[in-house]
Amino acid sequence: MAGENCIFCKVVTGEIPAAKVYEDERAVAFRDINTQAPTHALVIPRAHVASLNEAGEADEALLGHLLLVAARVAREEGHAEGGYRTVINTGAGAGQSVFHVHVHVLGGRALTWPPG
Ligand code: 5GP
Ligand code: ZN
């Protein structure tokens, strides 16, 4: 089910322009508008899933695919050796601000742990 006012559904349809770095039949990856690292991409499913909380068994392969796309984007951005971070914020308390599940791919600078 598409989220009618979901900005990432609009990125999928092209209604909202985005700097895409990868796309296939199930996923789209594009640069975050408010970059937190030299590489900061978002990997999203074409299908609307609000967050990990709303994902179910039927989404199992899709979620795995998002992670493989994240690794592909990181590799293509040159971070396979130096390392990169993949983040999925779930819920407002964890910093989720767009309720269409997405994997952040951050690379190109030293990343500390634990995250803030
Ligand atoms: P969250 O806070 O939900 O984990 O991550 C949402 C991300 O989406 C944020 O990093 C934010 O900068 C990014 N974002 C929000 N609106 C847009 C947009 O219209 N275009 C792009 N490319 N990124 C967006
Ligand atoms: Zn959506």
mmCIF file of C-alpha atoms and ligand atoms in Angstrom:
data_model
loop_
_atom_site.group_PDB
_atom_site.id
_atom_site.type_symbol
_atom_site.label_atom_id
_atom_site.label_comp_id
_atom_site.label_asym_id
_atom_site.label_seq_id
_atom_site.Cartn_x
_atom_site.Cartn_y
_atom_site.Cartn_z
ATOM 1 C CA MET A 1 0.000 0.000 0.000
ATOM 2 C CA ALA A 2 1.491 3.323 -1.018
ATOM 3 C CA GLY A 3 1.573 6.043 1.571
ATOM 4 C CA GLU A 4 -0.330 8.899 -0.038
ATOM 5 C CA ASN A 5 1.661 11.626 1.631
ATOM 6 C CA CYS A 6 4.851 9.635 1.893
ATOM 7 C CA ILE A 7 7.819 11.563 0.530
ATOM 8 C CA PHE A 8 9.796 8.414 -0.248
ATOM 9 C CA CYS A 9 6.882 6.965 -2.232
ATOM 10 C CA LYS A 10 7.096 10.229 -4.194
ATOM 11 C CA VAL A 11 10.834 9.692 -4.710
ATOM 12 C CA VAL A 12 9.971 6.235 -6.103
ATOM 13 C CA THR A 13 7.450 7.690 -8.579
ATOM 14 C CA GLY A 14 9.713 10.625 -9.466
ATOM 15 C CA GLU A 15 7.262 13.194 -8.112
ATOM 16 C CA ILE A 16 10.031 14.336 -5.780
ATOM 17 C CA PRO A 17 13.410 14.477 -7.545
ATOM 18 C CA ALA A 18 16.337 12.659 -5.964
ATOM 19 C CA ALA A 19 19.961 11.983 -6.857
ATOM 20 C CA LYS A 20 19.639 8.269 -7.500
ATOM 21 C CA VAL A 21 22.715 6.093 -7.256
ATOM 22 C CA TYR A 22 21.051 2.725 -7.900
ATOM 23 C CA GLU A 23 17.647 1.297 -8.724
ATOM 24 C CA ASP A 24 16.134 -2.024 -9.623
ATOM 25 C CA GLU A 25 12.670 -3.582 -9.638
ATOM 26 C CA ARG A 26 12.425 -3.679 -5.849
ATOM 27 C CA ALA A 27 14.644 -0.917 -4.479
ATOM 28 C CA VAL A 28 15.862 2.618 -5.080
ATOM 29 C CA ALA A 29 18.985 4.217 -3.586
ATOM 30 C CA PHE A 30 19.566 7.961 -3.595
ATOM 31 C CA ARG A 31 21.636 10.578 -1.822
ATOM 32 C CA ASP A 32 20.321 11.931 1.454
ATOM 33 C CA ILE A 33 19.366 15.606 1.180
ATOM 34 C CA ASN A 34 21.042 16.373 4.543
ATOM 35 C CA THR A 35 24.294 14.464 4.327
ATOM 36 C CA GLN A 36 25.954 13.313 7.536
ATOM 37 C CA ALA A 37 29.068 11.853 5.883
ATOM 38 C CA PRO A 38 30.890 12.166 2.521
ATOM 39 C CA THR A 39 28.741 9.248 1.361
ATOM 40 C CA HIS A 40 25.215 9.293 2.740
ATOM 41 C CA ALA A 41 22.715 7.330 0.698
ATOM 42 C CA LEU A 42 19.297 5.948 1.529
ATOM 43 C CA VAL A 43 18.111 2.574 0.260
ATOM 44 C CA ILE A 44 14.343 2.171 0.133
ATOM 45 C CA PRO A 45 11.907 -0.425 -1.153
ATOM 46 C CA ARG A 46 9.653 0.662 -4.022
ATOM 47 C CA ALA A 47 6.770 -0.740 -1.996
ATOM 48 C CA HIS A 48 5.637 1.283 0.987
ATOM 49 C CA VAL A 49 6.544 -0.282 4.326
ATOM 50 C CA ALA A 50 6.369 2.299 7.106
ATOM 51 C CA SER A 51 9.125 0.918 9.327
ATOM 52 C CA LEU A 52 10.633 -2.319 10.570
ATOM 53 C CA ASN A 53 7.744 -2.440 13.037
ATOM 54 C CA GLU A 54 5.326 -2.833 10.144
ATOM 55 C CA ALA A 55 7.461 -5.344 8.234
ATOM 56 C CA GLY A 56 6.336 -8.941 8.288
ATOM 57 C CA GLU A 57 7.318 -12.374 7.063
ATOM 58 C CA ALA A 58 6.293 -11.391 3.536
ATOM 59 C CA ASP A 59 8.970 -8.686 3.587
ATOM 60 C CA GLU A 60 11.812 -10.985 4.605
ATOM 61 C CA ALA A 61 13.442 -11.241 1.189
ATOM 62 C CA LEU A 62 12.846 -7.553 0.492
ATOM 63 C CA LEU A 63 14.637 -6.521 3.686
ATOM 64 C CA GLY A 64 17.572 -8.747 2.796
ATOM 65 C CA HIS A 65 17.636 -7.188 -0.649
ATOM 66 C CA LEU A 66 17.826 -3.694 0.833
ATOM 67 C CA LEU A 67 20.937 -4.705 2.780
ATOM 68 C CA LEU A 68 22.593 -6.163 -0.308
ATOM 69 C CA VAL A 69 21.803 -2.974 -2.231
ATOM 70 C CA ALA A 70 23.297 -0.981 0.658
ATOM 71 C CA ALA A 71 26.501 -3.028 0.409
ATOM 72 C CA ARG A 72 26.561 -2.539 -3.342
ATOM 73 C CA VAL A 73 26.191 1.235 -3.007
ATOM 74 C CA ALA A 74 28.934 1.331 -0.350
ATOM 75 C CA ARG A 75 31.219 -0.726 -2.587
ATOM 76 C CA GLU A 76 30.544 1.485 -5.598
ATOM 77 C CA GLU A 77 31.266 4.565 -3.485
ATOM 78 C CA GLY A 78 34.630 3.017 -2.562
ATOM 79 C CA HIS A 79 33.985 2.051 1.056
ATOM 80 C CA ALA A 80 34.327 -1.741 0.913
ATOM 81 C CA GLU A 81 37.831 -1.587 2.401
ATOM 82 C CA GLY A 82 37.585 1.419 4.674
ATOM 83 C CA GLY A 83 34.231 0.491 6.137
ATOM 84 C CA TYR A 84 30.826 2.029 6.262
ATOM 85 C CA ARG A 85 27.776 2.012 8.457
ATOM 86 C CA THR A 86 24.234 0.903 7.673
ATOM 87 C CA VAL A 87 21.519 2.291 9.934
ATOM 88 C CA ILE A 88 17.785 1.726 10.141
ATOM 89 C CA ASN A 89 16.072 4.084 12.573
ATOM 90 C CA THR A 90 12.783 2.643 13.792
ATOM 91 C CA GLY A 91 10.315 4.926 15.517
ATOM 92 C CA ALA A 92 10.487 8.610 16.377
ATOM 93 C CA GLY A 93 12.347 7.847 19.592
ATOM 94 C CA ALA A 94 15.183 6.364 17.566
ATOM 95 C CA GLY A 95 15.265 9.282 15.142
ATOM 96 C CA GLN A 96 13.013 7.994 12.378
ATOM 97 C CA SER A 97 11.538 11.020 10.631
ATOM 98 C CA VAL A 98 10.343 9.483 7.351
ATOM 99 C CA PHE A 99 7.972 6.567 7.799
ATOM 100 C CA HIS A 100 8.925 4.564 4.714
ATOM 101 C CA VAL A 101 11.568 2.075 5.759
ATOM 102 C CA HIS A 102 15.079 3.021 4.644
ATOM 103 C CA VAL A 103 18.649 1.944 5.193
ATOM 104 C CA HIS A 104 21.132 4.778 5.674
ATOM 105 C CA VAL A 105 24.544 4.077 4.133
ATOM 106 C CA LEU A 106 27.231 6.260 5.702
ATOM 107 C CA GLY A 107 30.867 6.232 4.704
ATOM 108 C CA GLY A 108 33.915 8.311 3.969
ATOM 109 C CA ARG A 109 34.725 9.485 7.473
ATOM 110 C CA ALA A 110 35.533 7.944 10.837
ATOM 111 C CA LEU A 111 32.345 6.823 12.574
ATOM 112 C CA THR A 112 32.183 6.594 16.321
ATOM 113 C CA TRP A 113 30.346 4.079 18.473
ATOM 114 C CA PRO A 114 27.894 4.182 20.159
ATOM 115 C CA PRO A 115 25.833 6.439 17.878
ATOM 116 C CA GLY A 116 24.136 9.405 19.507
HETATM 117 P P1 5GP B 1 15.321 9.065 9.312
HETATM 118 O O1 5GP B 1 15.471 10.283 10.187
HETATM 119 O O2 5GP B 1 13.855 8.760 9.089
HETATM 120 O O3 5GP B 1 16.107 7.879 9.750
HETATM 121 O O4 5GP B 1 15.955 9.458 7.920
HETATM 122 C C1 5GP B 1 15.259 10.218 6.979
HETATM 123 C C2 5GP B 1 16.304 10.837 6.090
HETATM 124 O O5 5GP B 1 15.653 11.302 4.940
HETATM 125 C C3 5GP B 1 17.019 12.023 6.719
HETATM 126 O O6 5GP B 1 18.416 11.753 6.775
HETATM 127 C C4 5GP B 1 16.678 13.173 5.775
HETATM 128 O O7 5GP B 1 17.771 14.048 5.573
HETATM 129 C C5 5GP B 1 16.283 12.461 4.504
HETATM 130 N N1 5GP B 1 15.315 13.165 3.684
HETATM 131 C C6 5GP B 1 14.155 13.729 4.118
HETATM 132 N N2 5GP B 1 13.485 14.259 3.073
HETATM 133 C C7 5GP B 1 14.243 14.008 1.969
HETATM 134 C C8 5GP B 1 14.063 14.312 0.577
HETATM 135 O O8 5GP B 1 13.071 14.907 0.150
HETATM 136 N N3 5GP B 1 15.038 13.917 -0.261
HETATM 137 C C9 5GP B 1 16.161 13.243 0.181
HETATM 138 N N4 5GP B 1 17.066 12.883 -0.743
HETATM 139 N N5 5GP B 1 16.355 12.924 1.477
HETATM 140 C C10 5GP B 1 15.404 13.314 2.354
HETATM 141 ZN ZN ZN B 2 6.182 5.367 1.243
#
